[in-house]
Amino acid sequence: MAVASQPIGRRERNKQAKLDRIVAAARELFADHGVDEVTTQQIADKADIGAGTLFLYAKSKGELLLLVQNASYAAALNKGQAAAKSISDTLEAVMAIIRPVVECNRAQVENGRTYLREMVFGDHEEPHHHDALLLSAQTEEAIAEVLGRDKHIQSANAGTLAHIISAVMFLSMAISINATKTVNELLQELKIQIRVLLQG
């Protein structure tokens, strides 16, 4: 006999509604002005909540950015994994995973670079930081899965290669000298670098 799922209580619905408003407000303000130009008070005002309430959901502006970007990153990674499944060429399959992640990160260049900085240097005990690191690990796993399909790559090396490819991708997106490069320019550079790694 199936157990009926319990309806969500009013308190949980209110919490989710506040979270949805916070994410929507932060996403809009960050996209319009850049994370560095937005204050937590502006986000709280736009979400129609008190600043104290805002910090119950994210303890810093960096955590708010992680909260907002994690959802976009997860969707981009899912899109890339789905595309890679139907591609037999290893390099092209890896690029299929990477492409939407880079596009997501570069939707607003400075926000994307700040996101990566928060991922590396943020408080690892905060939940949104933990989620960002988990997404990074999932990216590596997706790349390793593609590499593992290639009979020319030793299975023992697939994880290490995936780790290197992921690191190269994140560094390429984060460094200042690439800030003015287009998505296509960045992807072309990454493709060249990954090709060399896979040939080695």
PDB file of C-alpha atoms in Angstrom:
ATOM      1  CA  MET A   1       0.000   0.000   0.000  1.00  0.00           C
ATOM      2  CA  ALA A   2       1.459   3.343  -1.113  1.00  0.00           C
ATOM      3  CA  VAL A   3       2.066   5.968   1.519  1.00  0.00           C
ATOM      4  CA  ALA A   4       0.453   9.289   0.653  1.00  0.00           C
ATOM      5  CA  SER A   5       2.932  12.146   0.565  1.00  0.00           C
ATOM      6  CA  GLN A   6       2.412  14.735   3.249  1.00  0.00           C
ATOM      7  CA  PRO A   7       1.335  18.163   2.024  1.00  0.00           C
ATOM      8  CA  ILE A   8       3.891  20.890   2.541  1.00  0.00           C
ATOM      9  CA  GLY A   9       3.048  22.952   5.606  1.00  0.00           C
ATOM     10  CA  ARG A  10       2.448  26.689   5.590  1.00  0.00           C
ATOM     11  CA  ARG A  11       5.763  27.426   7.280  1.00  0.00           C
ATOM     12  CA  GLU A  12       7.712  25.474   4.641  1.00  0.00           C
ATOM     13  CA  ARG A  13       5.727  27.143   1.851  1.00  0.00           C
ATOM     14  CA  ASN A  14       6.518  30.562   3.306  1.00  0.00           C
ATOM     15  CA  LYS A  15      10.223  29.698   3.598  1.00  0.00           C
ATOM     16  CA  GLN A  16      10.310  28.489   0.001  1.00  0.00           C
ATOM     17  CA  ALA A  17       8.460  31.587  -1.202  1.00  0.00           C
ATOM     18  CA  LYS A  18      11.002  33.825   0.548  1.00  0.00           C
ATOM     19  CA  LEU A  19      13.886  31.838  -0.893  1.00  0.00           C
ATOM     20  CA  ASP A  20      12.377  32.099  -4.380  1.00  0.00           C
ATOM     21  CA  ARG A  21      12.027  35.887  -3.974  1.00  0.00           C
ATOM     22  CA  ILE A  22      15.610  36.198  -2.718  1.00  0.00           C
ATOM     23  CA  VAL A  23      17.003  34.182  -5.636  1.00  0.00           C
ATOM     24  CA  ALA A  24      14.930  36.130  -8.181  1.00  0.00           C
ATOM     25  CA  ALA A  25      15.953  39.485  -6.678  1.00  0.00           C
ATOM     26  CA  ALA A  26      19.641  38.583  -6.441  1.00  0.00           C
ATOM     27  CA  ARG A  27      19.699  37.112  -9.960  1.00  0.00           C
ATOM     28  CA  GLU A  28      18.135  40.238 -11.463  1.00  0.00           C
ATOM     29  CA  LEU A  29      20.290  42.716  -9.547  1.00  0.00           C
ATOM     30  CA  PHE A  30      23.513  40.778 -10.132  1.00  0.00           C
ATOM     31  CA  ALA A  31      22.738  40.480 -13.864  1.00  0.00           C
ATOM     32  CA  ASP A  32      21.855  44.169 -14.219  1.00  0.00           C
ATOM     33  CA  HIS A  33      24.602  45.718 -12.097  1.00  0.00           C
ATOM     34  CA  GLY A  34      27.229  43.065 -11.344  1.00  0.00           C
ATOM     35  CA  VAL A  35      27.706  41.472  -7.949  1.00  0.00           C
ATOM     36  CA  ASP A  36      30.253  44.042  -6.774  1.00  0.00           C
ATOM     37  CA  GLU A  37      27.818  46.933  -7.284  1.00  0.00           C
ATOM     38  CA  VAL A  38      24.885  45.351  -5.442  1.00  0.00           C
ATOM     39  CA  THR A  39      24.334  45.509  -1.687  1.00  0.00           C
ATOM     40  CA  THR A  40      22.601  42.919   0.430  1.00  0.00           C
ATOM     41  CA  GLN A  41      20.161  45.640   1.508  1.00  0.00           C
ATOM     42  CA  GLN A  42      19.149  46.182  -2.129  1.00  0.00           C
ATOM     43  CA  ILE A  43      18.527  42.453  -2.508  1.00  0.00           C
ATOM     44  CA  ALA A  44      16.492  42.350   0.713  1.00  0.00           C
ATOM     45  CA  ASP A  45      14.439  45.368  -0.395  1.00  0.00           C
ATOM     46  CA  LYS A  46      13.743  43.890  -3.830  1.00  0.00           C
ATOM     47  CA  ALA A  47      12.791  40.538  -2.254  1.00  0.00           C
ATOM     48  CA  ASP A  48      10.544  42.419   0.207  1.00  0.00           C
ATOM     49  CA  ILE A  49      12.181  40.947   3.288  1.00  0.00           C
ATOM     50  CA  GLY A  50      14.306  42.279   6.127  1.00  0.00           C
ATOM     51  CA  ALA A  51      18.092  42.179   5.885  1.00  0.00           C
ATOM     52  CA  GLY A  52      18.177  39.888   8.927  1.00  0.00           C
ATOM     53  CA  THR A  53      15.878  37.424   7.174  1.00  0.00           C
ATOM     54  CA  LEU A  54      18.116  37.473   4.106  1.00  0.00           C
ATOM     55  CA  PHE A  55      21.075  36.278   6.167  1.00  0.00           C
ATOM     56  CA  LEU A  56      19.104  33.253   7.344  1.00  0.00           C
ATOM     57  CA  TYR A  57      19.298  32.015   3.750  1.00  0.00           C
ATOM     58  CA  ALA A  58      22.821  33.134   2.869  1.00  0.00           C
ATOM     59  CA  LYS A  59      25.359  34.606   5.283  1.00  0.00           C
ATOM     60  CA  SER A  60      27.172  36.814   2.762  1.00  0.00           C
ATOM     61  CA  LYS A  61      26.839  38.339  -0.675  1.00  0.00           C
ATOM     62  CA  GLY A  62      29.289  35.721  -1.942  1.00  0.00           C
ATOM     63  CA  GLU A  63      27.020  32.965  -0.661  1.00  0.00           C
ATOM     64  CA  LEU A  64      24.077  34.655  -2.384  1.00  0.00           C
ATOM     65  CA  LEU A  65      25.987  34.602  -5.654  1.00  0.00           C
ATOM     66  CA  LEU A  66      26.754  30.911  -5.167  1.00  0.00           C
ATOM     67  CA  LEU A  67      23.074  30.256  -4.435  1.00  0.00           C
ATOM     68  CA  VAL A  68      22.021  32.017  -7.635  1.00  0.00           C
ATOM     69  CA  GLN A  69      24.739  30.616  -9.885  1.00  0.00           C
ATOM     70  CA  ASN A  70      24.610  27.028  -8.627  1.00  0.00           C
ATOM     71  CA  ALA A  71      21.154  26.489 -10.114  1.00  0.00           C
ATOM     72  CA  SER A  72      22.301  27.852 -13.493  1.00  0.00           C
ATOM     73  CA  TYR A  73      25.495  25.804 -13.363  1.00  0.00           C
ATOM     74  CA  ALA A  74      23.576  22.606 -12.563  1.00  0.00           C
ATOM     75  CA  ALA A  75      21.250  23.182 -15.533  1.00  0.00           C
ATOM     76  CA  ALA A  76      24.232  23.867 -17.818  1.00  0.00           C
ATOM     77  CA  LEU A  77      26.008  20.706 -16.678  1.00  0.00           C
ATOM     78  CA  ASN A  78      22.874  18.611 -17.243  1.00  0.00           C
ATOM     79  CA  LYS A  79      22.567  20.064 -20.739  1.00  0.00           C
ATOM     80  CA  GLY A  80      26.198  19.245 -21.489  1.00  0.00           C
ATOM     81  CA  GLN A  81      25.937  15.692 -20.195  1.00  0.00           C
ATOM     82  CA  ALA A  82      22.838  15.057 -22.292  1.00  0.00           C
ATOM     83  CA  ALA A  83      24.572  16.378 -25.419  1.00  0.00           C
ATOM     84  CA  ALA A  84      27.727  14.332 -24.799  1.00  0.00           C
ATOM     85  CA  LYS A  85      25.830  11.027 -24.688  1.00  0.00           C
ATOM     86  CA  SER A  86      25.197  11.039 -28.433  1.00  0.00           C
ATOM     87  CA  ILE A  87      28.722  12.125 -29.463  1.00  0.00           C
ATOM     88  CA  SER A  88      31.250   9.366 -30.170  1.00  0.00           C
ATOM     89  CA  ASP A  89      34.332  11.571 -30.682  1.00  0.00           C
ATOM     90  CA  THR A  90      36.006  11.999 -27.283  1.00  0.00           C
ATOM     91  CA  LEU A  91      37.204  15.575 -27.746  1.00  0.00           C
ATOM     92  CA  GLU A  92      33.843  16.720 -29.106  1.00  0.00           C
ATOM     93  CA  ALA A  93      31.995  14.948 -26.288  1.00  0.00           C
ATOM     94  CA  VAL A  94      34.187  16.672 -23.672  1.00  0.00           C
ATOM     95  CA  MET A  95      33.567  20.009 -25.394  1.00  0.00           C
ATOM     96  CA  ALA A  96      29.819  19.294 -25.360  1.00  0.00           C
ATOM     97  CA  ILE A  97      30.016  19.091 -21.556  1.00  0.00           C
ATOM     98  CA  ILE A  98      32.224  22.154 -21.230  1.00  0.00           C
ATOM     99  CA  ARG A  99      30.413  24.456 -23.686  1.00  0.00           C
ATOM    100  CA  PRO A 100      27.222  25.146 -21.669  1.00  0.00           C
ATOM    101  CA  VAL A 101      29.235  25.504 -18.459  1.00  0.00           C
ATOM    102  CA  VAL A 102      31.431  28.183 -20.058  1.00  0.00           C
ATOM    103  CA  GLU A 103      28.371  29.887 -21.565  1.00  0.00           C
ATOM    104  CA  CYS A 104      26.705  29.913 -18.144  1.00  0.00           C
ATOM    105  CA  ASN A 105      29.803  31.307 -16.440  1.00  0.00           C
ATOM    106  CA  ARG A 106      30.287  34.017 -19.071  1.00  0.00           C
ATOM    107  CA  ALA A 107      26.673  35.246 -19.122  1.00  0.00           C
ATOM    108  CA  GLN A 108      27.987  38.091 -16.941  1.00  0.00           C
ATOM    109  CA  VAL A 109      31.785  37.878 -17.003  1.00  0.00           C
ATOM    110  CA  GLU A 110      32.635  39.528 -13.678  1.00  0.00           C
ATOM    111  CA  ASN A 111      29.886  37.634 -11.858  1.00  0.00           C
ATOM    112  CA  GLY A 112      31.242  34.410 -13.351  1.00  0.00           C
ATOM    113  CA  ARG A 113      34.770  35.215 -12.232  1.00  0.00           C
ATOM    114  CA  THR A 114      33.538  36.170  -8.751  1.00  0.00           C
ATOM    115  CA  TYR A 115      31.595  32.891  -8.576  1.00  0.00           C
ATOM    116  CA  LEU A 116      34.780  30.932  -9.264  1.00  0.00           C
ATOM    117  CA  ARG A 117      36.687  32.964  -6.669  1.00  0.00           C
ATOM    118  CA  GLU A 118      33.974  32.251  -4.093  1.00  0.00           C
ATOM    119  CA  MET A 119      34.060  28.579  -5.019  1.00  0.00           C
ATOM    120  CA  VAL A 120      37.804  28.400  -4.355  1.00  0.00           C
ATOM    121  CA  PHE A 121      38.158  30.764  -1.396  1.00  0.00           C
ATOM    122  CA  GLY A 122      34.685  30.817   0.176  1.00  0.00           C
ATOM    123  CA  ASP A 123      33.692  29.286   3.482  1.00  0.00           C
ATOM    124  CA  HIS A 124      33.578  25.534   2.824  1.00  0.00           C
ATOM    125  CA  GLU A 125      31.189  25.077   5.751  1.00  0.00           C
ATOM    126  CA  GLU A 126      28.475  27.163   4.083  1.00  0.00           C
ATOM    127  CA  PRO A 127      25.867  25.064   2.238  1.00  0.00           C
ATOM    128  CA  HIS A 128      25.936  26.986  -1.064  1.00  0.00           C
ATOM    129  CA  HIS A 129      29.725  26.763  -1.166  1.00  0.00           C
ATOM    130  CA  HIS A 130      29.461  23.027  -0.558  1.00  0.00           C
ATOM    131  CA  ASP A 131      26.947  22.767  -3.417  1.00  0.00           C
ATOM    132  CA  ALA A 132      29.324  24.661  -5.732  1.00  0.00           C
ATOM    133  CA  LEU A 133      32.164  22.272  -4.925  1.00  0.00           C
ATOM    134  CA  LEU A 134      29.837  19.346  -5.522  1.00  0.00           C
ATOM    135  CA  LEU A 135      29.001  20.741  -8.971  1.00  0.00           C
ATOM    136  CA  SER A 136      32.703  21.021  -9.712  1.00  0.00           C
ATOM    137  CA  ALA A 137      33.162  17.369  -8.725  1.00  0.00           C
ATOM    138  CA  GLN A 138      30.177  16.370 -10.874  1.00  0.00           C
ATOM    139  CA  THR A 139      31.752  18.169 -13.828  1.00  0.00           C
ATOM    140  CA  GLU A 140      34.907  16.111 -13.395  1.00  0.00           C
ATOM    141  CA  GLU A 141      32.859  12.914 -13.115  1.00  0.00           C
ATOM    142  CA  ALA A 142      30.977  13.726 -16.322  1.00  0.00           C
ATOM    143  CA  ILE A 143      34.240  14.354 -18.187  1.00  0.00           C
ATOM    144  CA  ALA A 144      35.797  11.189 -16.710  1.00  0.00           C
ATOM    145  CA  GLU A 145      32.804   9.172 -17.908  1.00  0.00           C
ATOM    146  CA  VAL A 146      33.340  10.423 -21.460  1.00  0.00           C
ATOM    147  CA  LEU A 147      37.085   9.723 -21.285  1.00  0.00           C
ATOM    148  CA  GLY A 148      36.353   6.257 -19.922  1.00  0.00           C
ATOM    149  CA  ARG A 149      34.513   5.401 -23.151  1.00  0.00           C
ATOM    150  CA  ASP A 150      37.681   5.967 -25.185  1.00  0.00           C
ATOM    151  CA  LYS A 151      39.621   2.727 -25.669  1.00  0.00           C
ATOM    152  CA  HIS A 152      42.848   4.742 -26.169  1.00  0.00           C
ATOM    153  CA  ILE A 153      42.670   6.154 -22.648  1.00  0.00           C
ATOM    154  CA  GLN A 154      43.545   3.883 -19.739  1.00  0.00           C
ATOM    155  CA  SER A 155      40.621   3.759 -17.331  1.00  0.00           C
ATOM    156  CA  ALA A 156      42.986   4.461 -14.423  1.00  0.00           C
ATOM    157  CA  ASN A 157      43.922   7.772 -16.087  1.00  0.00           C
ATOM    158  CA  ALA A 158      40.416   8.993 -16.927  1.00  0.00           C
ATOM    159  CA  GLY A 159      39.794  10.589 -13.521  1.00  0.00           C
ATOM    160  CA  THR A 160      43.179  12.336 -13.459  1.00  0.00           C
ATOM    161  CA  LEU A 161      42.726  13.678 -16.984  1.00  0.00           C
ATOM    162  CA  ALA A 162      39.224  14.873 -16.094  1.00  0.00           C
ATOM    163  CA  HIS A 163      40.625  16.670 -13.049  1.00  0.00           C
ATOM    164  CA  ILE A 164      43.221  18.433 -15.202  1.00  0.00           C
ATOM    165  CA  ILE A 165      40.662  19.376 -17.877  1.00  0.00           C
ATOM    166  CA  SER A 166      38.305  20.754 -15.239  1.00  0.00           C
ATOM    167  CA  ALA A 167      41.126  22.768 -13.652  1.00  0.00           C
ATOM    168  CA  VAL A 168      42.160  24.198 -17.016  1.00  0.00           C
ATOM    169  CA  MET A 169      38.561  25.160 -17.774  1.00  0.00           C
ATOM    170  CA  PHE A 170      38.032  26.914 -14.422  1.00  0.00           C
ATOM    171  CA  LEU A 171      41.366  28.715 -14.591  1.00  0.00           C
ATOM    172  CA  SER A 172      40.675  29.862 -18.151  1.00  0.00           C
ATOM    173  CA  MET A 173      37.336  31.324 -17.081  1.00  0.00           C
ATOM    174  CA  ALA A 174      38.766  32.983 -13.971  1.00  0.00           C
ATOM    175  CA  ILE A 175      41.992  34.664 -15.049  1.00  0.00           C
ATOM    176  CA  SER A 176      41.994  38.392 -15.780  1.00  0.00           C
ATOM    177  CA  ILE A 177      43.664  38.175 -19.180  1.00  0.00           C
ATOM    178  CA  ASN A 178      40.675  36.198 -20.501  1.00  0.00           C
ATOM    179  CA  ALA A 179      38.052  38.615 -19.186  1.00  0.00           C
ATOM    180  CA  THR A 180      37.533  40.259 -22.586  1.00  0.00           C
ATOM    181  CA  LYS A 181      37.501  37.054 -24.619  1.00  0.00           C
ATOM    182  CA  THR A 182      34.256  35.853 -26.134  1.00  0.00           C
ATOM    183  CA  VAL A 183      32.748  32.492 -25.273  1.00  0.00           C
ATOM    184  CA  ASN A 184      33.818  31.129 -28.655  1.00  0.00           C
ATOM    185  CA  GLU A 185      37.396  32.378 -28.254  1.00  0.00           C
ATOM    186  CA  LEU A 186      37.610  30.789 -24.827  1.00  0.00           C
ATOM    187  CA  LEU A 187      36.135  27.518 -26.062  1.00  0.00           C
ATOM    188  CA  GLN A 188      38.546  27.411 -28.996  1.00  0.00           C
ATOM    189  CA  GLU A 189      41.529  27.844 -26.668  1.00  0.00           C
ATOM    190  CA  LEU A 190      40.192  25.159 -24.349  1.00  0.00           C
ATOM    191  CA  LYS A 191      39.668  22.789 -27.254  1.00  0.00           C
ATOM    192  CA  ILE A 192      43.291  23.200 -28.359  1.00  0.00           C
ATOM    193  CA  GLN A 193      44.561  22.608 -24.816  1.00  0.00           C
ATOM    194  CA  ILE A 194      42.345  19.574 -24.252  1.00  0.00           C
ATOM    195  CA  ARG A 195      43.349  18.086 -27.618  1.00  0.00           C
ATOM    196  CA  VAL A 196      47.006  18.250 -26.554  1.00  0.00           C
ATOM    197  CA  LEU A 197      46.187  16.623 -23.198  1.00  0.00           C
ATOM    198  CA  LEU A 198      44.294  13.788 -24.867  1.00  0.00           C
ATOM    199  CA  GLN A 199      47.096  13.171 -27.353  1.00  0.00           C
ATOM    200  CA  GLY A 200      49.707  12.956 -24.583  1.00  0.00           C
TER     201      GLY A 200
END
